Amino acid sequence: MGFSDQFLLEAERHSVWGAAQLEALMEFLPEAPWSADLATCSYQQGEVQLRVGVLGTYDMEGGSWLWGWANPGLGGSEVVALSAAVARYGQAHGIPEFTAEELDLSGFDDPRRAAEMLAFAGMGVANTPGYIGQPAGPGTQVYFLPDDPKVPSAQLDPVALPRVLMAGVSLIGRSPRQAVTGYFEHHGVPQRVEGDRLIADLPTGNAAVVSFDRMGRIGNIRLTVTG
């Protein structure tokens, strides 16, 4: 059992920037108790208060995922607006995982990792600065999407670029080229393809040249110095 190709390619598109953004979010949030007021879309962790939406919940015992927009107690409310946007994206782009109210993950080799993948892809489609997974009662995990400018955005750092790209493409591994392309798209960086190379014109004036081997894997990443 596994996810559809449409879903995996969509998740891959967000893998590099999403991994970097999750790192930034984790550094921003303190290690502290949390609470949430769903009626006001408010989330508190330590001294940090954020506006959030509910993306979905994962039932660890049954191995099932329920999207926030399909939750009988939350459907139609403001706190699931981002989740509903993910469903609309799924309808427009033919991604079944985003449009099914509930997904049975019990047949996956690692159901919990599959739930994290759904949260990750939902974060990417909603273009939010990460996601937050928290235990919400025995055997249930709730996933929030921060919707607040207080969360810092992971910036494109040319020096760290090779590490960031390699770490991101290793998450899914379905299409490294899709992952790299999605990263530069997210940061609004012009890019072009020349044979087996993808060339991105960085804001610093340098160009990042990413080469791919015959298997579609990243073979080399180098920065050209201009001026």
PDB file of C-alpha atoms in Angstrom:
ATOM      1  CA  MET A   1       0.000   0.000   0.000  1.00  0.00           C
ATOM      2  CA  GLY A   2       1.189   3.507  -0.712  1.00  0.00           C
ATOM      3  CA  PHE A   3       0.343   7.002  -1.848  1.00  0.00           C
ATOM      4  CA  SER A   4      -0.629   7.911  -5.409  1.00  0.00           C
ATOM      5  CA  ASP A   5       1.974   9.236  -7.847  1.00  0.00           C
ATOM      6  CA  GLN A   6       0.072  12.536  -7.974  1.00  0.00           C
ATOM      7  CA  PHE A   7       0.398  12.932  -4.218  1.00  0.00           C
ATOM      8  CA  LEU A   8       4.065  11.934  -4.074  1.00  0.00           C
ATOM      9  CA  LEU A   9       5.036  14.374  -6.825  1.00  0.00           C
ATOM     10  CA  GLU A  10       3.142  17.159  -5.073  1.00  0.00           C
ATOM     11  CA  ALA A  11       4.807  16.355  -1.756  1.00  0.00           C
ATOM     12  CA  GLU A  12       8.176  16.223  -3.525  1.00  0.00           C
ATOM     13  CA  ARG A  13       7.632  19.735  -4.876  1.00  0.00           C
ATOM     14  CA  HIS A  14       7.604  21.049  -1.304  1.00  0.00           C
ATOM     15  CA  SER A  15      10.202  18.725   0.211  1.00  0.00           C
ATOM     16  CA  VAL A  16      13.288  20.967   0.176  1.00  0.00           C
ATOM     17  CA  TRP A  17      11.779  24.276   1.279  1.00  0.00           C
ATOM     18  CA  GLY A  18       9.405  22.455   3.639  1.00  0.00           C
ATOM     19  CA  ALA A  19      12.214  20.623   5.429  1.00  0.00           C
ATOM     20  CA  ALA A  20      14.143  23.874   5.875  1.00  0.00           C
ATOM     21  CA  GLN A  21      11.009  25.665   7.081  1.00  0.00           C
ATOM     22  CA  LEU A  22      10.182  22.980   9.632  1.00  0.00           C
ATOM     23  CA  GLU A  23      13.683  23.377  11.026  1.00  0.00           C
ATOM     24  CA  ALA A  24      13.109  27.124  11.391  1.00  0.00           C
ATOM     25  CA  LEU A  25       9.750  26.556  13.104  1.00  0.00           C
ATOM     26  CA  MET A  26      11.185  24.061  15.584  1.00  0.00           C
ATOM     27  CA  GLU A  27      13.938  26.515  16.512  1.00  0.00           C
ATOM     28  CA  PHE A  28      11.317  29.239  17.012  1.00  0.00           C
ATOM     29  CA  LEU A  29       8.946  27.271  19.255  1.00  0.00           C
ATOM     30  CA  PRO A  30      10.053  26.805  22.873  1.00  0.00           C
ATOM     31  CA  GLU A  31      10.003  23.391  24.537  1.00  0.00           C
ATOM     32  CA  ALA A  32       6.960  24.052  26.707  1.00  0.00           C
ATOM     33  CA  PRO A  33       3.379  22.907  27.338  1.00  0.00           C
ATOM     34  CA  TRP A  34       0.820  23.833  24.704  1.00  0.00           C
ATOM     35  CA  SER A  35      -2.864  24.683  24.550  1.00  0.00           C
ATOM     36  CA  ALA A  36      -5.275  25.662  21.802  1.00  0.00           C
ATOM     37  CA  ASP A  37      -8.576  27.509  21.543  1.00  0.00           C
ATOM     38  CA  LEU A  38     -10.073  26.314  18.266  1.00  0.00           C
ATOM     39  CA  ALA A  39     -12.928  28.825  18.350  1.00  0.00           C
ATOM     40  CA  THR A  40     -10.445  31.693  18.110  1.00  0.00           C
ATOM     41  CA  CYS A  41      -7.813  29.830  16.024  1.00  0.00           C
ATOM     42  CA  SER A  42      -5.350  30.438  18.847  1.00  0.00           C
ATOM     43  CA  TYR A  43      -2.381  28.250  19.818  1.00  0.00           C
ATOM     44  CA  GLN A  44      -0.127  28.814  22.807  1.00  0.00           C
ATOM     45  CA  GLN A  45       3.211  27.120  23.451  1.00  0.00           C
ATOM     46  CA  GLY A  46       5.155  28.592  26.338  1.00  0.00           C
ATOM     47  CA  GLU A  47       5.183  32.344  25.800  1.00  0.00           C
ATOM     48  CA  VAL A  48       4.562  32.064  22.054  1.00  0.00           C
ATOM     49  CA  GLN A  49       1.001  32.598  20.839  1.00  0.00           C
ATOM     50  CA  LEU A  50       0.115  31.898  17.229  1.00  0.00           C
ATOM     51  CA  ARG A  51      -2.890  31.949  14.965  1.00  0.00           C
ATOM     52  CA  VAL A  52      -3.344  28.413  13.599  1.00  0.00           C
ATOM     53  CA  GLY A  53      -5.653  26.190  11.635  1.00  0.00           C
ATOM     54  CA  VAL A  54      -6.383  22.491  12.147  1.00  0.00           C
ATOM     55  CA  LEU A  55      -5.094  20.486   9.189  1.00  0.00           C
ATOM     56  CA  GLY A  56      -6.091  17.020  10.369  1.00  0.00           C
ATOM     57  CA  THR A  57      -5.943  14.371  13.072  1.00  0.00           C
ATOM     58  CA  TYR A  58      -4.321  10.952  13.176  1.00  0.00           C
ATOM     59  CA  ASP A  59      -5.847   8.075  15.130  1.00  0.00           C
ATOM     60  CA  MET A  60      -2.851   5.989  16.179  1.00  0.00           C
ATOM     61  CA  GLU A  61      -4.909   2.992  17.272  1.00  0.00           C
ATOM     62  CA  GLY A  62      -6.956   2.710  14.095  1.00  0.00           C
ATOM     63  CA  GLY A  63      -4.232   4.041  11.808  1.00  0.00           C
ATOM     64  CA  SER A  64      -6.567   6.551  10.174  1.00  0.00           C
ATOM     65  CA  TRP A  65      -6.202  10.177   9.133  1.00  0.00           C
ATOM     66  CA  LEU A  66      -9.136  12.614   9.187  1.00  0.00           C
ATOM     67  CA  TRP A  67      -8.840  15.965   7.431  1.00  0.00           C
ATOM     68  CA  GLY A  68      -9.870  18.974   9.488  1.00  0.00           C
ATOM     69  CA  TRP A  69     -12.468  20.044   6.923  1.00  0.00           C
ATOM     70  CA  ALA A  70     -14.151  16.629   7.288  1.00  0.00           C
ATOM     71  CA  ASN A  71     -14.234  16.675  11.111  1.00  0.00           C
ATOM     72  CA  PRO A  72     -17.937  16.726  12.116  1.00  0.00           C
ATOM     73  CA  GLY A  73     -17.217  19.069  15.007  1.00  0.00           C
ATOM     74  CA  LEU A  74     -15.139  21.515  12.973  1.00  0.00           C
ATOM     75  CA  GLY A  75     -16.385  21.404   9.384  1.00  0.00           C
ATOM     76  CA  GLY A  76     -17.220  24.825   7.997  1.00  0.00           C
ATOM     77  CA  SER A  77     -15.538  26.719  10.836  1.00  0.00           C
ATOM     78  CA  GLU A  78     -12.710  29.211  10.424  1.00  0.00           C
ATOM     79  CA  VAL A  79     -10.165  26.922  12.080  1.00  0.00           C
ATOM     80  CA  VAL A  80     -10.352  24.460   9.147  1.00  0.00           C
ATOM     81  CA  ALA A  81     -10.249  27.047   6.352  1.00  0.00           C
ATOM     82  CA  LEU A  82      -6.670  26.091   5.419  1.00  0.00           C
ATOM     83  CA  SER A  83      -7.555  22.408   5.450  1.00  0.00           C
ATOM     84  CA  ALA A  84     -10.497  23.111   3.130  1.00  0.00           C
ATOM     85  CA  ALA A  85      -8.120  24.953   0.782  1.00  0.00           C
ATOM     86  CA  VAL A  86      -6.011  21.793   0.588  1.00  0.00           C
ATOM     87  CA  ALA A  87      -9.123  19.833  -0.429  1.00  0.00           C
ATOM     88  CA  ARG A  88      -9.929  22.349  -3.163  1.00  0.00           C
ATOM     89  CA  TYR A  89      -6.368  22.079  -4.451  1.00  0.00           C
ATOM     90  CA  GLY A  90      -6.738  18.300  -4.511  1.00  0.00           C
ATOM     91  CA  GLN A  91      -9.942  18.552  -6.536  1.00  0.00           C
ATOM     92  CA  ALA A  92      -8.357  20.959  -9.019  1.00  0.00           C
ATOM     93  CA  HIS A  93      -5.221  18.854  -9.491  1.00  0.00           C
ATOM     94  CA  GLY A  94      -6.605  15.324  -9.200  1.00  0.00           C
ATOM     95  CA  ILE A  95      -4.875  14.353  -5.950  1.00  0.00           C
ATOM     96  CA  PRO A  96      -7.132  11.783  -4.229  1.00  0.00           C
ATOM     97  CA  GLU A  97      -5.399  11.915  -0.840  1.00  0.00           C
ATOM     98  CA  PHE A  98      -6.471  15.546  -0.423  1.00  0.00           C
ATOM     99  CA  THR A  99     -10.120  14.976  -1.332  1.00  0.00           C
ATOM    100  CA  ALA A 100     -10.956  11.821   0.675  1.00  0.00           C
ATOM    101  CA  GLU A 101     -12.470  12.761   4.053  1.00  0.00           C
ATOM    102  CA  GLU A 102     -10.648   9.952   5.851  1.00  0.00           C
ATOM    103  CA  LEU A 103      -7.619   7.880   4.859  1.00  0.00           C
ATOM    104  CA  ASP A 104      -6.814   4.396   6.148  1.00  0.00           C
ATOM    105  CA  LEU A 105      -3.068   4.312   6.751  1.00  0.00           C
ATOM    106  CA  SER A 106      -3.000   0.993   8.594  1.00  0.00           C
ATOM    107  CA  GLY A 107      -1.662  -0.836   5.532  1.00  0.00           C
ATOM    108  CA  PHE A 108       1.435   1.343   5.252  1.00  0.00           C
ATOM    109  CA  ASP A 109       4.754  -0.030   6.505  1.00  0.00           C
ATOM    110  CA  ASP A 110       4.919   2.952   8.874  1.00  0.00           C
ATOM    111  CA  PRO A 111       1.443   4.487   9.369  1.00  0.00           C
ATOM    112  CA  ARG A 112       2.755   7.252  11.621  1.00  0.00           C
ATOM    113  CA  ARG A 113       5.261   8.345   8.983  1.00  0.00           C
ATOM    114  CA  ALA A 114       2.449   8.312   6.408  1.00  0.00           C
ATOM    115  CA  ALA A 115       0.465  10.671   8.644  1.00  0.00           C
ATOM    116  CA  GLU A 116       3.472  12.966   8.876  1.00  0.00           C
ATOM    117  CA  MET A 117       3.731  12.889   5.081  1.00  0.00           C
ATOM    118  CA  LEU A 118       0.105  14.009   4.774  1.00  0.00           C
ATOM    119  CA  ALA A 119       0.776  16.843   7.209  1.00  0.00           C
ATOM    120  CA  PHE A 120       3.927  17.814   5.319  1.00  0.00           C
ATOM    121  CA  ALA A 121       2.186  17.863   1.934  1.00  0.00           C
ATOM    122  CA  GLY A 122      -0.774  19.769   3.375  1.00  0.00           C
ATOM    123  CA  MET A 123       1.608  22.361   4.770  1.00  0.00           C
ATOM    124  CA  GLY A 124       3.194  22.695   1.331  1.00  0.00           C
ATOM    125  CA  VAL A 125      -0.065  23.118  -0.552  1.00  0.00           C
ATOM    126  CA  ALA A 126      -1.347  25.641   2.009  1.00  0.00           C
ATOM    127  CA  ASN A 127       2.044  27.407   1.859  1.00  0.00           C
ATOM    128  CA  THR A 128       2.240  27.771   5.623  1.00  0.00           C
ATOM    129  CA  PRO A 129       5.480  28.144   7.629  1.00  0.00           C
ATOM    130  CA  GLY A 130       5.521  24.558   8.889  1.00  0.00           C
ATOM    131  CA  TYR A 131       3.150  22.298  10.769  1.00  0.00           C
ATOM    132  CA  ILE A 132       2.844  21.400  14.440  1.00  0.00           C
ATOM    133  CA  GLY A 133       1.919  17.880  15.573  1.00  0.00           C
ATOM    134  CA  GLN A 134       0.735  17.452  19.159  1.00  0.00           C
ATOM    135  CA  PRO A 135      -0.905  14.661  21.202  1.00  0.00           C
ATOM    136  CA  ALA A 136      -4.580  15.396  21.770  1.00  0.00           C
ATOM    137  CA  GLY A 137      -5.842  12.714  24.078  1.00  0.00           C
ATOM    138  CA  PRO A 138      -5.045   8.995  24.206  1.00  0.00           C
ATOM    139  CA  GLY A 139      -3.961   7.680  20.814  1.00  0.00           C
ATOM    140  CA  THR A 140      -4.730  10.851  18.852  1.00  0.00           C
ATOM    141  CA  GLN A 141      -2.353  13.298  17.228  1.00  0.00           C
ATOM    142  CA  VAL A 142      -3.602  16.678  15.985  1.00  0.00           C
ATOM    143  CA  TYR A 143      -1.788  18.633  13.299  1.00  0.00           C
ATOM    144  CA  PHE A 144      -1.931  22.432  13.251  1.00  0.00           C
ATOM    145  CA  LEU A 145      -0.850  24.795  10.493  1.00  0.00           C
ATOM    146  CA  PRO A 146       0.595  28.077  11.784  1.00  0.00           C
ATOM    147  CA  ASP A 147      -1.001  31.027  10.002  1.00  0.00           C
ATOM    148  CA  ASP A 148       0.937  33.829  11.617  1.00  0.00           C
ATOM    149  CA  PRO A 149       3.663  36.229  10.391  1.00  0.00           C
ATOM    150  CA  LYS A 150       5.485  35.831  13.711  1.00  0.00           C
ATOM    151  CA  VAL A 151       6.891  32.516  12.504  1.00  0.00           C
ATOM    152  CA  PRO A 152      10.261  33.156  10.817  1.00  0.00           C
ATOM    153  CA  SER A 153      10.690  32.072   7.210  1.00  0.00           C
ATOM    154  CA  ALA A 154      13.684  29.978   6.201  1.00  0.00           C
ATOM    155  CA  GLN A 155      15.609  32.115   3.724  1.00  0.00           C
ATOM    156  CA  LEU A 156      17.642  30.945   0.759  1.00  0.00           C
ATOM    157  CA  ASP A 157      21.268  30.894   1.870  1.00  0.00           C
ATOM    158  CA  PRO A 158      23.693  30.238  -1.023  1.00  0.00           C
ATOM    159  CA  VAL A 159      26.372  28.928   1.346  1.00  0.00           C
ATOM    160  CA  ALA A 160      24.008  26.372   2.885  1.00  0.00           C
ATOM    161  CA  LEU A 161      22.293  25.571  -0.424  1.00  0.00           C
ATOM    162  CA  PRO A 162      24.036  22.235  -1.184  1.00  0.00           C
ATOM    163  CA  ARG A 163      23.266  20.900   2.307  1.00  0.00           C
ATOM    164  CA  VAL A 164      19.665  22.129   2.169  1.00  0.00           C
ATOM    165  CA  LEU A 165      19.036  20.609  -1.263  1.00  0.00           C
ATOM    166  CA  MET A 166      20.567  17.231  -0.395  1.00  0.00           C
ATOM    167  CA  ALA A 167      18.693  17.018   2.913  1.00  0.00           C
ATOM    168  CA  GLY A 168      15.374  17.915   1.280  1.00  0.00           C
ATOM    169  CA  VAL A 169      15.585  15.533  -1.676  1.00  0.00           C
ATOM    170  CA  SER A 170      16.352  12.630   0.661  1.00  0.00           C
ATOM    171  CA  LEU A 171      12.967  12.923   2.390  1.00  0.00           C
ATOM    172  CA  ILE A 172      10.870  11.351  -0.359  1.00  0.00           C
ATOM    173  CA  GLY A 173      13.238  10.475  -3.183  1.00  0.00           C
ATOM    174  CA  ARG A 174      10.511  10.162  -5.811  1.00  0.00           C
ATOM    175  CA  SER A 175      11.828  12.956  -8.032  1.00  0.00           C
ATOM    176  CA  PRO A 176      14.870  14.979  -6.947  1.00  0.00           C
ATOM    177  CA  ARG A 177      14.408  17.261  -9.953  1.00  0.00           C
ATOM    178  CA  GLN A 178      10.855  18.067  -8.825  1.00  0.00           C
ATOM    179  CA  ALA A 179      12.158  18.795  -5.321  1.00  0.00           C
ATOM    180  CA  VAL A 180      14.869  21.166  -6.547  1.00  0.00           C
ATOM    181  CA  THR A 181      12.531  22.918  -8.981  1.00  0.00           C
ATOM    182  CA  GLY A 182       9.939  23.376  -6.239  1.00  0.00           C
ATOM    183  CA  TYR A 183      12.513  24.903  -3.909  1.00  0.00           C
ATOM    184  CA  PHE A 184      13.537  27.593  -6.364  1.00  0.00           C
ATOM    185  CA  GLU A 185       9.899  28.225  -7.344  1.00  0.00           C
ATOM    186  CA  HIS A 186       9.012  28.754  -3.687  1.00  0.00           C
ATOM    187  CA  HIS A 187      11.724  31.387  -3.346  1.00  0.00           C
ATOM    188  CA  GLY A 188      10.827  33.077  -6.639  1.00  0.00           C
ATOM    189  CA  VAL A 189      14.201  32.298  -8.203  1.00  0.00           C
ATOM    190  CA  PRO A 190      14.347  32.204 -12.033  1.00  0.00           C
ATOM    191  CA  GLN A 191      15.554  28.845 -13.321  1.00  0.00           C
ATOM    192  CA  ARG A 192      16.174  27.112 -16.603  1.00  0.00           C
ATOM    193  CA  VAL A 193      17.084  23.633 -17.808  1.00  0.00           C
ATOM    194  CA  GLU A 194      20.131  22.975 -19.998  1.00  0.00           C
ATOM    195  CA  GLY A 195      20.460  19.270 -20.754  1.00  0.00           C
ATOM    196  CA  ASP A 196      20.930  17.417 -17.479  1.00  0.00           C
ATOM    197  CA  ARG A 197      21.529  20.644 -15.538  1.00  0.00           C
ATOM    198  CA  LEU A 198      19.143  22.977 -13.773  1.00  0.00           C
ATOM    199  CA  ILE A 199      20.487  26.525 -13.478  1.00  0.00           C
ATOM    200  CA  ALA A 200      18.982  28.955 -10.958  1.00  0.00           C
ATOM    201  CA  ASP A 201      19.864  32.657 -10.944  1.00  0.00           C
ATOM    202  CA  LEU A 202      20.232  33.549  -7.261  1.00  0.00           C
ATOM    203  CA  PRO A 203      19.414  37.019  -5.858  1.00  0.00           C
ATOM    204  CA  THR A 204      23.107  37.392  -4.910  1.00  0.00           C
ATOM    205  CA  GLY A 205      24.055  37.477  -8.585  1.00  0.00           C
ATOM    206  CA  ASN A 206      25.503  33.970  -8.479  1.00  0.00           C
ATOM    207  CA  ALA A 207      23.995  30.999 -10.241  1.00  0.00           C
ATOM    208  CA  ALA A 208      23.364  27.597  -8.701  1.00  0.00           C
ATOM    209  CA  VAL A 209      24.026  24.761 -11.133  1.00  0.00           C
ATOM    210  CA  VAL A 210      22.448  21.429 -10.164  1.00  0.00           C
ATOM    211  CA  SER A 211      23.412  18.443 -12.306  1.00  0.00           C
ATOM    212  CA  PHE A 212      21.415  15.198 -12.431  1.00  0.00           C
ATOM    213  CA  ASP A 213      22.670  11.737 -13.374  1.00  0.00           C
ATOM    214  CA  ARG A 214      20.931   9.217 -15.658  1.00  0.00           C
ATOM    215  CA  MET A 215      18.866   7.943 -12.730  1.00  0.00           C
ATOM    216  CA  GLY A 216      17.549  11.440 -12.034  1.00  0.00           C
ATOM    217  CA  ARG A 217      19.601  11.788  -8.863  1.00  0.00           C
ATOM    218  CA  ILE A 218      21.598  14.887  -7.968  1.00  0.00           C
ATOM    219  CA  GLY A 219      25.124  14.374  -9.206  1.00  0.00           C
ATOM    220  CA  ASN A 220      26.653  17.744  -8.421  1.00  0.00           C
ATOM    221  CA  ILE A 221      25.769  21.163  -6.989  1.00  0.00           C
ATOM    222  CA  ARG A 222      28.008  24.143  -7.607  1.00  0.00           C
ATOM    223  CA  LEU A 223      27.773  27.913  -7.398  1.00  0.00           C
ATOM    224  CA  THR A 224      29.165  30.054 -10.186  1.00  0.00           C
ATOM    225  CA  VAL A 225      30.789  33.327  -9.201  1.00  0.00           C
ATOM    226  CA  THR A 226      29.869  36.334 -11.332  1.00  0.00           C
ATOM    227  CA  GLY A 227      31.223  39.840 -11.524  1.00  0.00           C
TER     228      GLY A 227
END
